[in-house]
Amino acid sequence: MTPEPHFTGDLAAVPTHAFGHRSLTWWGVIAYMAIEGAFFVLAAAAYFFLMNQEASWAPGRIRPPELLAGTLFTLVMLASEIPNSIVKKAAESHRLRTVQVGLLVVAAFGLVLLALRAFEFGSLNVRWTDNPYGSVLWMLLVLHTVHVSTDWVDTLVLTALMFTPQMHEPRRLVDTSENSLYWRFVWLTWLPLYLLIYWLPRWSP
Amino acid sequence: MLIGGAVFPLLGALTYWYPKITGRMMSEGLGKITFLLVFVGFHTTFFPMHITGMAGMPRRVYTYAPGLGWDTLNLISTVGAFTIALAVLLFLVNAARSLKRGRRAGDNPWDAASLEWATGSPPPPYNFPHVPVVSSRTPLWTERERLPVLTGLRVDDRETLLTTVVEAMPDVREPSPEPSVWPLLSALAVTILFVASIFTPWAIVWGSIPVTIALILWFWPRKLEPRPEPVIE
């Protein structure tokens, strides 16, 4: 009944890791971006829905958020793509030393960003309990902060792995490369959020 | 709609894969009686409803005043519904009885073409001792005598084969994880976070700490020293 096995090939030479779309991690990160991207779109839709219900935006006598912390955050975030790209390239060409140093730099950027983010919460000029406007501003900012801190923790874990000699298998370099890909998603999604949080309350009547 | 579109295929699929799941065949005689009962019962139930509907009866009401011209038609539908119930009961009896007394199925009792019929019934937990090679949409009809397989995955460690997306050519040998308690603990930590967040927003902040720890320990590689792959000369 059972057909006899008939050996037609050998997989021993097939590699145990690959970068980009050949890696399962890449597919996981892409799927995650799709899910989280949908979250951001829904949150933005809620923002515009609430904006349409108000006579003015920001409503009443609330001053729009102060620009300093958010703008600094945006600039530092854009600058972080430089070490991020270096780490990604270095991981894909197995340059461990560059990856180690690069990850430390990226982690330092993350720390600065989280500190700036704390000031952003303080400069919104509104509490999430005050009104729908405050509520949606906090929601956008919290949602994005979750992504920044997730990637930061992920970067710390990868840094620890890269400095543990037994751990730098090539597969961990794949993880590092995909972590850099995810960071691009985090800063790209911030750009429209920055406009929604800081500039639309200034521009709209 | 649901009976014809979902329950018929469900009964069919259960009959089809029953031998693969249990290693035994369901009784064909009982199966034919079940089919007749369910087929006749289905039409007896639902065809009169076309007419009751045109006679003005709304859907999904369980009672109505007598003398509206719906009585006989509904009686026929009721008879049909009980016939279906009898058929399903018979199906369950057949399934339960065949578990012990059914004929041994063998690997491929239907001479089916797809790959699940190339392994044992019921299949071993690892499905195949070697990765099968598929070169057509009907692999077991294309290669009747022998099952083409690949060798070369690790035998001392869990490993599975990834292929290219479109051509399905072997591409990467992907290590698969060992059994681990951390997925369960992560799920529990996430549950606690969300349930607690109903009561206080701070649960999101403090609850994220156990979630983070569980996720990191889940991700953390187990083996400190990767063993070299064994080579058979």
PDB file of N, CA and C in Angstrom, chain A residues 150, chain B residues 182 186-187 190 209-220:
ATOM      1  N   THR A 150       8.591  48.798  21.731  1.00  0.00           N
ATOM      2  CA  THR A 150       8.755  47.407  21.308  1.00  0.00           C
ATOM      3  C   THR A 150      10.047  47.239  20.534  1.00  0.00           C
TER       4      THR A 150
ATOM      5  N   TRP B 182       7.011  28.957  27.372  1.00  0.00           N
ATOM      6  CA  TRP B 182       6.914  30.416  27.306  1.00  0.00           C
ATOM      7  C   TRP B 182       5.765  30.940  26.467  1.00  0.00           C
ATOM      8  N   SER B 186       3.380  33.604  28.049  1.00  0.00           N
ATOM      9  CA  SER B 186       3.159  34.887  27.364  1.00  0.00           C
ATOM     10  C   SER B 186       1.672  35.134  27.204  1.00  0.00           C
ATOM     11  N   ALA B 187       0.931  34.103  26.795  1.00  0.00           N
ATOM     12  CA  ALA B 187      -0.510  34.269  26.593  1.00  0.00           C
ATOM     13  C   ALA B 187      -1.191  34.645  27.903  1.00  0.00           C
ATOM     14  N   VAL B 190      -0.423  38.290  28.684  1.00  0.00           N
ATOM     15  CA  VAL B 190      -1.205  39.210  27.842  1.00  0.00           C
ATOM     16  C   VAL B 190      -2.653  39.261  28.325  1.00  0.00           C
ATOM     17  N   ILE B 209       5.318  44.608  31.594  1.00  0.00           N
ATOM     18  CA  ILE B 209       6.611  44.084  32.069  1.00  0.00           C
ATOM     19  C   ILE B 209       6.646  42.550  32.029  1.00  0.00           C
ATOM     20  N   PRO B 210       5.663  41.859  32.666  1.00  0.00           N
ATOM     21  CA  PRO B 210       5.680  40.394  32.524  1.00  0.00           C
ATOM     22  C   PRO B 210       5.532  39.928  31.075  1.00  0.00           C
ATOM     23  N   VAL B 211       4.755  40.660  30.264  1.00  0.00           N
ATOM     24  CA  VAL B 211       4.613  40.274  28.852  1.00  0.00           C
ATOM     25  C   VAL B 211       5.980  40.319  28.175  1.00  0.00           C
ATOM     26  N   THR B 212       6.711  41.430  28.415  1.00  0.00           N
ATOM     27  CA  THR B 212       8.019  41.587  27.790  1.00  0.00           C
ATOM     28  C   THR B 212       8.969  40.468  28.223  1.00  0.00           C
ATOM     29  N   ILE B 213       8.987  40.185  29.524  1.00  0.00           N
ATOM     30  CA  ILE B 213       9.895  39.144  30.024  1.00  0.00           C
ATOM     31  C   ILE B 213       9.566  37.801  29.385  1.00  0.00           C
ATOM     32  N   ALA B 214       8.277  37.459  29.354  1.00  0.00           N
ATOM     33  CA  ALA B 214       7.882  36.163  28.787  1.00  0.00           C
ATOM     34  C   ALA B 214       8.252  36.083  27.311  1.00  0.00           C
ATOM     35  N   LEU B 215       8.036  37.172  26.569  1.00  0.00           N
ATOM     36  CA  LEU B 215       8.344  37.154  25.139  1.00  0.00           C
ATOM     37  C   LEU B 215       9.851  37.015  24.902  1.00  0.00           C
ATOM     38  N   ILE B 216      10.644  37.706  25.734  1.00  0.00           N
ATOM     39  CA  ILE B 216      12.103  37.628  25.553  1.00  0.00           C
ATOM     40  C   ILE B 216      12.573  36.208  25.844  1.00  0.00           C
ATOM     41  N   LEU B 217      12.055  35.609  26.914  1.00  0.00           N
ATOM     42  CA  LEU B 217      12.498  34.249  27.242  1.00  0.00           C
ATOM     43  C   LEU B 217      12.027  33.249  26.191  1.00  0.00           C
ATOM     44  N   TRP B 218      10.899  33.534  25.561  1.00  0.00           N
ATOM     45  CA  TRP B 218      10.429  32.696  24.460  1.00  0.00           C
ATOM     46  C   TRP B 218      11.410  32.788  23.280  1.00  0.00           C
ATOM     47  N   PHE B 219      11.822  34.028  22.994  1.00  0.00           N
ATOM     48  CA  PHE B 219      12.688  34.253  21.836  1.00  0.00           C
ATOM     49  C   PHE B 219      14.121  33.783  22.089  1.00  0.00           C
ATOM     50  N   TRP B 220      14.569  33.846  23.357  1.00  0.00           N
ATOM     51  CA  TRP B 220      15.973  33.617  23.660  1.00  0.00           C
ATOM     52  C   TRP B 220      16.427  32.225  23.204  1.00  0.00           C
TER      53      TRP B 220
END
